[in-house]
CSV table of C-alpha atoms in Angstrom, one decimal:
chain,number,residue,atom,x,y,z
A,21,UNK,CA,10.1,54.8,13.6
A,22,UNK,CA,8.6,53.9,16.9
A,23,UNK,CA,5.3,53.4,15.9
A,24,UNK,CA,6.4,51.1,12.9
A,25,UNK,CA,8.6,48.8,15.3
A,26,UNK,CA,5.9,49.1,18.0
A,27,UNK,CA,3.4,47.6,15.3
A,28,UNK,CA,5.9,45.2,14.2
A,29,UNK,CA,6.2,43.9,18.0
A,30,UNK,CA,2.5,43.8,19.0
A,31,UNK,CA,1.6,42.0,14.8
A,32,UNK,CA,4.5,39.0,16.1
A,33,UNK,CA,3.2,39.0,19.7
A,34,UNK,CA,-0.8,38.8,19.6
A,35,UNK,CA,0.0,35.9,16.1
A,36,UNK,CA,1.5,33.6,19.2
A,37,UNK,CA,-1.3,33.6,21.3
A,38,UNK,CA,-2.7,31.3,19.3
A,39,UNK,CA,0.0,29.2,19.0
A,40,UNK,CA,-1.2,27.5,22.3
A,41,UNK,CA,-4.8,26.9,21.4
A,42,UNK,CA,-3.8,25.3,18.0
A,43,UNK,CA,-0.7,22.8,19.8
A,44,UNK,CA,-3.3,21.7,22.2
A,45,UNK,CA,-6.0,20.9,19.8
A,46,UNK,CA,-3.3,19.1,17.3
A,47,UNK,CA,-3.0,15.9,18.9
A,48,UNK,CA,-6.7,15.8,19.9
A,49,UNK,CA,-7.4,16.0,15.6
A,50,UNK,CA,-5.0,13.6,15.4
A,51,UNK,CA,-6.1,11.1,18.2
A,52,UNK,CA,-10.2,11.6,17.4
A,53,UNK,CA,-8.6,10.1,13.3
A,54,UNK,CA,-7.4,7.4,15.1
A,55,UNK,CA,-10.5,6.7,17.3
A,56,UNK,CA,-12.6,6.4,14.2
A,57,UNK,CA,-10.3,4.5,12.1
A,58,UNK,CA,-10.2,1.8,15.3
A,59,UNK,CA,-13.5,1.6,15.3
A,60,UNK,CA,-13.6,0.5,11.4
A,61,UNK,CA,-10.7,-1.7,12.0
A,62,UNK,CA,-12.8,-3.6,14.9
A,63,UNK,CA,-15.6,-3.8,13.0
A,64,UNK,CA,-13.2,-6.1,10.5
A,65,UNK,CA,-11.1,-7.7,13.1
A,66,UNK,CA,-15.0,-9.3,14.4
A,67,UNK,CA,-16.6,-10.2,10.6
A,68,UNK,CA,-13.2,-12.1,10.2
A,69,UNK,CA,-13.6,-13.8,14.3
A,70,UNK,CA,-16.5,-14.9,13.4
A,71,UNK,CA,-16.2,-16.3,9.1
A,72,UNK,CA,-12.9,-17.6,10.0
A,73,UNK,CA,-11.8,-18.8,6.8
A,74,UNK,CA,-8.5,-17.8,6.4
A,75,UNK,CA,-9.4,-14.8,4.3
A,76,UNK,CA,-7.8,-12.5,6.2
A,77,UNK,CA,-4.4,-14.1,6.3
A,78,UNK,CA,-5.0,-14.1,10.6
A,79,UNK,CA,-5.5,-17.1,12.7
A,80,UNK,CA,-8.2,-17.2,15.3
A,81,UNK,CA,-5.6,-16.2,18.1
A,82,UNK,CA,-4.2,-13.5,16.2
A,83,UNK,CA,-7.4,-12.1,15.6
A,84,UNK,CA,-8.7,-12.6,19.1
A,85,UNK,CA,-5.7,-10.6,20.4
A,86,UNK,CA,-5.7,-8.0,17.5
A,87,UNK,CA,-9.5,-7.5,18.3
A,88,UNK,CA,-8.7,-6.9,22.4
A,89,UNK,CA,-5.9,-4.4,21.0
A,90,UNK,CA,-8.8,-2.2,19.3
A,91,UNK,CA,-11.3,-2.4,22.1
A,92,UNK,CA,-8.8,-1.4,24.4
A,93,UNK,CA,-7.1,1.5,21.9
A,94,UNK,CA,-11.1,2.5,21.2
A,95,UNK,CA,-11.2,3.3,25.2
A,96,UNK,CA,-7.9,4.9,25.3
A,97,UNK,CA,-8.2,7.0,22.9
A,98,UNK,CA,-11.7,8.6,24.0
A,99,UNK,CA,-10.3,9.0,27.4
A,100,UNK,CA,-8.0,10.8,25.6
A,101,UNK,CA,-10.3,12.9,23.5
A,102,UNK,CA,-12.7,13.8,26.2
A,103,UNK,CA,-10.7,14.0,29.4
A,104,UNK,CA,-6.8,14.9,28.0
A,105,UNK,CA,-4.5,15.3,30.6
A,106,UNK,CA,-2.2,13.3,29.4
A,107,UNK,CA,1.5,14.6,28.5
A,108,UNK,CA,2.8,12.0,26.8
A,109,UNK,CA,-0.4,12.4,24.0
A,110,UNK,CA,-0.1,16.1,24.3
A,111,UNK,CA,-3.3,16.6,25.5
A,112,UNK,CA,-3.2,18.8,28.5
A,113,UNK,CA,-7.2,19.8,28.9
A,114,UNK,CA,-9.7,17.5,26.8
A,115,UNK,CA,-12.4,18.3,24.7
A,116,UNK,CA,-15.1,18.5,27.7
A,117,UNK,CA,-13.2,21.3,29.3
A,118,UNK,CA,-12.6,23.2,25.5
A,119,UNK,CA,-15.5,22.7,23.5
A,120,UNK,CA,-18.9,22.9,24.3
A,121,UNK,CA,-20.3,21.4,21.1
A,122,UNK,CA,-18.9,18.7,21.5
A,123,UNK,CA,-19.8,18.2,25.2
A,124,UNK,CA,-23.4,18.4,23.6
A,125,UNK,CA,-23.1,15.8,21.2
A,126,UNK,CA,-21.1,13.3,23.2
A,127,UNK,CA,-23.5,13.7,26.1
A,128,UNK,CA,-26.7,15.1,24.6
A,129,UNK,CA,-29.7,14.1,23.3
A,130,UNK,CA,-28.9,15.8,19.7
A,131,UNK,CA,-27.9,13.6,16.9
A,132,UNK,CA,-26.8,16.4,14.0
A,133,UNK,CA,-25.2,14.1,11.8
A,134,UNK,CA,-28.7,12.0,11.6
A,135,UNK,CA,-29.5,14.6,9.4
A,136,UNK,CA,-27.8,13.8,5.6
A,137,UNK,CA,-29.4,10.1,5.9
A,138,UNK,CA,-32.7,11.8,6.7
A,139,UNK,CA,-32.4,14.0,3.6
A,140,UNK,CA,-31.0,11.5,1.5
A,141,UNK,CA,-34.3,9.3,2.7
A,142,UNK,CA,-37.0,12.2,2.8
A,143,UNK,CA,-35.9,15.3,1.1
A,144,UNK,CA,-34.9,18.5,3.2
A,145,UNK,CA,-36.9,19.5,5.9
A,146,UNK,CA,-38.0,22.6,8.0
A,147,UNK,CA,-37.6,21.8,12.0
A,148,UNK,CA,-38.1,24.2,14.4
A,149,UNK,CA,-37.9,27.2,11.9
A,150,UNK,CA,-35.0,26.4,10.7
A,151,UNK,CA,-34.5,24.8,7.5
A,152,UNK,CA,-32.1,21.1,8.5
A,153,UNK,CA,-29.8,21.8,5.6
A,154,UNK,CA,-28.8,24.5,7.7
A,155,UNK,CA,-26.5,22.6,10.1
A,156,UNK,CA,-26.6,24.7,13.4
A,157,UNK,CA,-23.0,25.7,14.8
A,158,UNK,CA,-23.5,26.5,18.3
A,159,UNK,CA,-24.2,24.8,21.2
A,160,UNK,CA,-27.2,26.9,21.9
A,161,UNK,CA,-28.6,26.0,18.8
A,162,UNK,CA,-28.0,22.1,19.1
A,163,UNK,CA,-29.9,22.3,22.2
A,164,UNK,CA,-32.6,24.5,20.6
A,165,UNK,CA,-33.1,21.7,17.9
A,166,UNK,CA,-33.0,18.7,20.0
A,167,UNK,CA,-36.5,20.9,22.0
A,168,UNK,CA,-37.9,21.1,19.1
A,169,UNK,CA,-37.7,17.5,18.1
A,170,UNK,CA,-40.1,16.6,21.4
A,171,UNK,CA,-43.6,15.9,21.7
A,172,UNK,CA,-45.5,17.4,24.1
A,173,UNK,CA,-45.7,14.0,26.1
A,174,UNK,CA,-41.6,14.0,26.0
A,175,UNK,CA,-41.6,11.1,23.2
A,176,UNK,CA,-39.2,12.2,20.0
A,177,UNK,CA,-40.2,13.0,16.6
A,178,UNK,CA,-39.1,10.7,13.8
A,179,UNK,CA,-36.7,13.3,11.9
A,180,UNK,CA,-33.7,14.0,11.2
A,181,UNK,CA,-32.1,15.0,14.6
A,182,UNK,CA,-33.7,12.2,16.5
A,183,UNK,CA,-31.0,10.2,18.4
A,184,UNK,CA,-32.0,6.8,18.1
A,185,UNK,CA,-29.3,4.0,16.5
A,186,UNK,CA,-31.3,2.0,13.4
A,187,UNK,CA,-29.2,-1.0,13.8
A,188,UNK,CA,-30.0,-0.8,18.0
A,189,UNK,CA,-33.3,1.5,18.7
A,190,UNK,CA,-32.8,1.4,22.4
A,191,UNK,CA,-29.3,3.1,22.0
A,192,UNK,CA,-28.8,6.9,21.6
A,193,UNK,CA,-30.6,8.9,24.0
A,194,UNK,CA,-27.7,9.4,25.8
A,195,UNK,CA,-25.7,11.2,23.2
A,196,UNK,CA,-22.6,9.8,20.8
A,197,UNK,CA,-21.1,8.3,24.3
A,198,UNK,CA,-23.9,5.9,24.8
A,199,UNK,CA,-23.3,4.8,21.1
A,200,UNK,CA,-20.0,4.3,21.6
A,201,UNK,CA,-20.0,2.7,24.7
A,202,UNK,CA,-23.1,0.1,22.8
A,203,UNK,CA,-20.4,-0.8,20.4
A,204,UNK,CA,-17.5,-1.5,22.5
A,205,UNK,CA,-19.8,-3.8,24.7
A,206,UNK,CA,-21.2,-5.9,21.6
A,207,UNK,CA,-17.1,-5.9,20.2
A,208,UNK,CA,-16.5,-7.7,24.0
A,209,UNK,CA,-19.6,-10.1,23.3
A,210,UNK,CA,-18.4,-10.9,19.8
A,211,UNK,CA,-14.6,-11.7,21.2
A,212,UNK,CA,-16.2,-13.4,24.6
A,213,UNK,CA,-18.6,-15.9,22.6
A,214,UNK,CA,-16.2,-16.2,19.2
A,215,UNK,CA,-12.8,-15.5,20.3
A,216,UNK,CA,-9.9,-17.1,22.2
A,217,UNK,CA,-8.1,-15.7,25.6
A,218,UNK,CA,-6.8,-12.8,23.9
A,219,UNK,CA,-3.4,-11.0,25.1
A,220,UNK,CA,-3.2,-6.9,24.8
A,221,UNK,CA,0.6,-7.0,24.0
A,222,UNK,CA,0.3,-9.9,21.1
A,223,UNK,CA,-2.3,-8.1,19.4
A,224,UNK,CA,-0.3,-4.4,19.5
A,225,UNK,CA,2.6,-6.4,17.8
A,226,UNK,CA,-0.2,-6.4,14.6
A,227,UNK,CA,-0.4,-3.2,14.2
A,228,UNK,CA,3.8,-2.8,13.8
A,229,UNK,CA,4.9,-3.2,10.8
A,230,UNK,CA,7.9,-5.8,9.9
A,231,UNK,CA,9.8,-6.4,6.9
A,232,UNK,CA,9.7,-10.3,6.2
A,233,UNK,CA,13.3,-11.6,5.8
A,234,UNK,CA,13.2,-13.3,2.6
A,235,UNK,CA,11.2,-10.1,1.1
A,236,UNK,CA,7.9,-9.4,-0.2
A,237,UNK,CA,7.0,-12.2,-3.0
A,238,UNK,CA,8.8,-14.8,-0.7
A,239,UNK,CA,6.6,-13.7,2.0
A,240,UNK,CA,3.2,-14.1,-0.2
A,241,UNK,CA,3.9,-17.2,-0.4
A,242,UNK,CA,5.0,-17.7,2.9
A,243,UNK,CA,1.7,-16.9,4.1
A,244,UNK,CA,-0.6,-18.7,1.5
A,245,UNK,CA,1.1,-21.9,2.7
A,246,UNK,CA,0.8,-20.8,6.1
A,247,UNK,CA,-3.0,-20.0,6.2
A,248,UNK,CA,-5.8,-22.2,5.3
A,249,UNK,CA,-8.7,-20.7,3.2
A,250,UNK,CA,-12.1,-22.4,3.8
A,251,UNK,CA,-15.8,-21.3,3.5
A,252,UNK,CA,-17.9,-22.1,6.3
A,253,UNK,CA,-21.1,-21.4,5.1
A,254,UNK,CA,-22.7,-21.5,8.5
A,255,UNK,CA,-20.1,-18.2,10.0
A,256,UNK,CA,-22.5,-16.4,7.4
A,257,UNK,CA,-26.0,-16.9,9.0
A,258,UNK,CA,-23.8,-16.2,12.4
A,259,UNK,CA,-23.2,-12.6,10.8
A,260,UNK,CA,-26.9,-11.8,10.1
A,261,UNK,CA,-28.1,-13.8,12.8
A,262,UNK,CA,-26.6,-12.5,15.7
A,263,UNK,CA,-27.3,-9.2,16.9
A,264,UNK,CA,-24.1,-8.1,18.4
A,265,UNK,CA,-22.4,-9.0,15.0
A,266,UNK,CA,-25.3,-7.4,12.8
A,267,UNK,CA,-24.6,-4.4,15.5
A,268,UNK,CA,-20.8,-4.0,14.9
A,269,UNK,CA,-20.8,-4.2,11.1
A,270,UNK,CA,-23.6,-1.7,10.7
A,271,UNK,CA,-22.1,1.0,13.0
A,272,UNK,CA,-18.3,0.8,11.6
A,273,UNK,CA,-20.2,2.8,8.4
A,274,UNK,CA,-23.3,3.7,10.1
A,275,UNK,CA,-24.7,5.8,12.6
A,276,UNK,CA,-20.9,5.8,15.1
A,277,UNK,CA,-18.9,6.0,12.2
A,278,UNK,CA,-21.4,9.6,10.9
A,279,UNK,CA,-21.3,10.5,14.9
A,280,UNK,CA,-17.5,10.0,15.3
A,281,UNK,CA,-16.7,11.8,11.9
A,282,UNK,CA,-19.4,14.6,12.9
A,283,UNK,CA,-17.1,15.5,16.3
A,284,UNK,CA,-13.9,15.9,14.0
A,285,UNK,CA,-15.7,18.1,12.1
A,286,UNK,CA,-16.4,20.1,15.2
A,287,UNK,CA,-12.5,19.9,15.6
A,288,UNK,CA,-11.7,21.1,12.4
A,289,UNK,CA,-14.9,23.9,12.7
A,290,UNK,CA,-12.7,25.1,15.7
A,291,UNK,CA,-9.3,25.2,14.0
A,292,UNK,CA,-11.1,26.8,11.2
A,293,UNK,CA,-12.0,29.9,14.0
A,294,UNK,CA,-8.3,30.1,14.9
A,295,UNK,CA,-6.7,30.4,12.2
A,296,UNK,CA,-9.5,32.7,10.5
A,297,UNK,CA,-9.0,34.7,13.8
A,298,UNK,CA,-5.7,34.8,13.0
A,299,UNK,CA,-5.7,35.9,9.7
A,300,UNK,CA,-8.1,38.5,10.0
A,301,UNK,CA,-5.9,40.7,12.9
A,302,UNK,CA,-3.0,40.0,10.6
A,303,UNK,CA,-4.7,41.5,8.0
A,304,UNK,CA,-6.0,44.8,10.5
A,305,UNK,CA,-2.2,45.0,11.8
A,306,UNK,CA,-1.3,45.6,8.0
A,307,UNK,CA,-3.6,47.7,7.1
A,308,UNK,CA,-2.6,49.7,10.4
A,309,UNK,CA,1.0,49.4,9.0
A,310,UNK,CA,0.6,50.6,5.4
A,311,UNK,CA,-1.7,53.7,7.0
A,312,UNK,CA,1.1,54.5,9.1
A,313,UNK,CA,3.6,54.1,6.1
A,314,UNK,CA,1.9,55.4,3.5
A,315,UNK,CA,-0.1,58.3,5.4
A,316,UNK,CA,1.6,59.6,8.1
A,317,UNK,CA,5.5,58.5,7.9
A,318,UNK,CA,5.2,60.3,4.4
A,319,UNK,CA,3.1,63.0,5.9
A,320,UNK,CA,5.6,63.6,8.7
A,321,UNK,CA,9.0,63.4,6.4
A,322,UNK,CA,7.1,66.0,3.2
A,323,UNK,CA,5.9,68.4,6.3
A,324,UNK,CA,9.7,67.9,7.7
A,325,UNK,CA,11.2,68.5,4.7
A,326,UNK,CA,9.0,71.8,3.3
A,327,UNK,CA,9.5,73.3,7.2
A,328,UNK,CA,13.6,72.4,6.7
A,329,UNK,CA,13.5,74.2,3.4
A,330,UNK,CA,11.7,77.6,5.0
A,331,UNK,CA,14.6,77.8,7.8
A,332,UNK,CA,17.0,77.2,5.3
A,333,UNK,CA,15.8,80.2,2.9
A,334,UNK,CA,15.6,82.0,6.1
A,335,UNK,CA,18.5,81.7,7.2
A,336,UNK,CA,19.8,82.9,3.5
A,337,UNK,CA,18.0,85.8,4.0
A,338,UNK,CA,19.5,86.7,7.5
A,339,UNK,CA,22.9,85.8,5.7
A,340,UNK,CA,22.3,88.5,2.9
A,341,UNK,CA,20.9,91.3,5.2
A,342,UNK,CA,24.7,91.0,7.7
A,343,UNK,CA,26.3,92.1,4.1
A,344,UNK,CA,28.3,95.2,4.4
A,345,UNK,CA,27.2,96.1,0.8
A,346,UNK,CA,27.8,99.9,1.5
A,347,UNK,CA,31.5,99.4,1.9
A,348,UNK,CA,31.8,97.5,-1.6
A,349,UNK,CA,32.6,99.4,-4.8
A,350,UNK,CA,29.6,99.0,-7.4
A,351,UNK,CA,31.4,96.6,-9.6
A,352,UNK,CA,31.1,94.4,-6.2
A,353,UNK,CA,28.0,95.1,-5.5
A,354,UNK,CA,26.9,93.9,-8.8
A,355,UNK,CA,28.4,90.6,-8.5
A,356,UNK,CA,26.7,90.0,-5.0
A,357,UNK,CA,23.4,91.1,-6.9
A,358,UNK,CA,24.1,88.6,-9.9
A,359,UNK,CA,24.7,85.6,-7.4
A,360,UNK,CA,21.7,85.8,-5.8
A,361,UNK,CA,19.4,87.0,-8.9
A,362,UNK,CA,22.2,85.2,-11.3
A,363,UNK,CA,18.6,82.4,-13.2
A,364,UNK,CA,16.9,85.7,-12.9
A,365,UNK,CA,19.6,87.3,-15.3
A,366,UNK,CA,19.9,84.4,-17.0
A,367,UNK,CA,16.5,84.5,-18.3
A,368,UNK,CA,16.8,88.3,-18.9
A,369,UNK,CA,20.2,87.7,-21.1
A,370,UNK,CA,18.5,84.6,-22.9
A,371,UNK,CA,15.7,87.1,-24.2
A,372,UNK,CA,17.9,89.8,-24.8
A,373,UNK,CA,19.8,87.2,-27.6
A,374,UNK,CA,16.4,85.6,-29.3
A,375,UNK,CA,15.6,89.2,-29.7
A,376,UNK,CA,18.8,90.3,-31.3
A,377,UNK,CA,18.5,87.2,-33.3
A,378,UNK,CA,15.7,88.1,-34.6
């Protein structure tokens, strides 16, 4: 019984250990989804700053402040991701203090997630030994793999791990955070050069959601009267023209977006570990529990219970041996005899009738 509740104890006890590591990597899951889905929201806030035709139901003020809302919310929520300590987000210790992939990505000079595009462009390829569909899951490795992408005179191969943005070749080398920090400084040229004096607090009332008084339809129409749709055909030669724009549309599905969904993955990888972790010394702790059922609690109770049987019989025995059967008449003595030996005589009676019977 001890054993069984000392089992049950240590299987509840070692499970919350990980309770920690998977509440602190919760919100930084939840806040790297939001980082990427900003940075496909600015990338629409800036086509529409810069067409503005009314398409997007958004004057130029709204989206100038809705557009200095993301920037800022981009920022906030990397700070968040990479340095935590933050209460209020949850995030006690950030990813540069937990994870060591990621630290490689963000600051390295390894671009893993390069490598479907290459495929999709050349086939699959053998780098370093190692075949690229084999994505590498280590840190250790990444590093290996961004050696073996350099030419003896320290320039970079053209393959699949090479860090170098297609939309901006001089961005990169510095890792995802370089990338990142490209893109927020072409959003701030886009809203400097297209935009008006934005205000933070006018574009975060955007992105809260109101119910319009006179209700949905009503509201439709409320707007198509309110905005006016025109095609300036010029605010499209501004979108392929100018490099800042050209930059911020290609990256919202391009090489930040693949970079940014490539570190959640690395989240999830990690999460994945936990709970396999988990699972797996649950599983041991059961198997120790049904061994210590099955085997040796029955073992214990049958060798209990054959040993309790033996004392018992013995003790019959010392019972018969303290009768006085040389005082009792033979009549008596009989009927001790036939108690004890009474199946015995049973059986000898039974055969004595099929025989008569017979």
């Amino acid at each position: 019984f001890a054993l069984i509740t000392t089992l049950c104890l240590v299987s509840t006890l070692l499970a919350t250990r990980d309770f920690a590591h998977l509440i602190a990597l919760a919100p930084i899951v939840k806040v790297a989804g939001e980082r990427l889905m900003m940075v496909k929201t600015a990338a629409t806030f800036a086509r529409e700053l810069v067409l503005d035709d009314g398409f997007a139901r958004m004057t130029r003020q709204e989206l100038s402040d809705g557009l200095l809302f993301v920037i800022d919310e981009i920022r906030r929520t990397d700070r968040l991701i990479r340095l935590g300590n933050n209460a209020e987000a949850g995030i006690a210790k950030g990813a540069d203090e937990r994870n060591e992939e990621h630290n490689t990505v963000m600051y390295g000079a390894v671009c893993p997630w390069t490598e479907q595009s290459w495929q999709d462009k050349h086939g699959a390829v053998t780098v370093g030994g190692l075949n690229a569909e084999a994505r590498p899951a280590t840190a250790s490795q990444l590093n290996e793999h961004a050696g073996a992408h350099t030419h003896a005179d320290g320039g970079e191969h053209d393959g699949p791990w090479t860090c170098v943005d297609p939309a901006k070749p001089s961005v990169g080398s510095g890792g995802l955070l370089s990338v990142l920090v490209a893109f927020e400084n072409a959003l701030e040229s886009v809203l400097h050069r297209y935009g008006l004096p934005a205000d933070h607090e006018r574009g975060k009332k955007l992105f809260h959601y109101q119910e319009h008084p006179l209700g949905s339809l009503e509201a439709s129409m409320h707007l198509a009267s309110k905005y006016t749709v025109r095609l300036q055909a010029d605010r499209l030669q501004v979108l392929m023209n100018d490099a800042d724009v050209a930059y911020v549309l290609a990256s919202s599905d391009g090489y930040l977006s693949q970079g940014l969904t490539y570190v959640m993955e690395l989240f999830d990888h990690e999460l994945d570990l936990i709970l396999k972790a988990a699972v797996s010394l649950n599983e041991l702790l059961f198997a120790l529990y049904v061994i210590t059922v099955v085997v040796g609690f029955w073992y214990l109770l049958f060798n209990w219970s054959v040993s309790h049987a033996a004392c018992e019989a013995e003790s019959a025995r010392a019972l018969v041996r303290q009768i006085p059967l040389f005082v009792l008449a033979a009549d008596e003595t009989d009927k001790v005899a036939d108690f004890f030996h009474k199946d015995e005589h049973k059986e000898h009676r039974d055969e004595l009738e099929r025989s008569h019977s017979l």
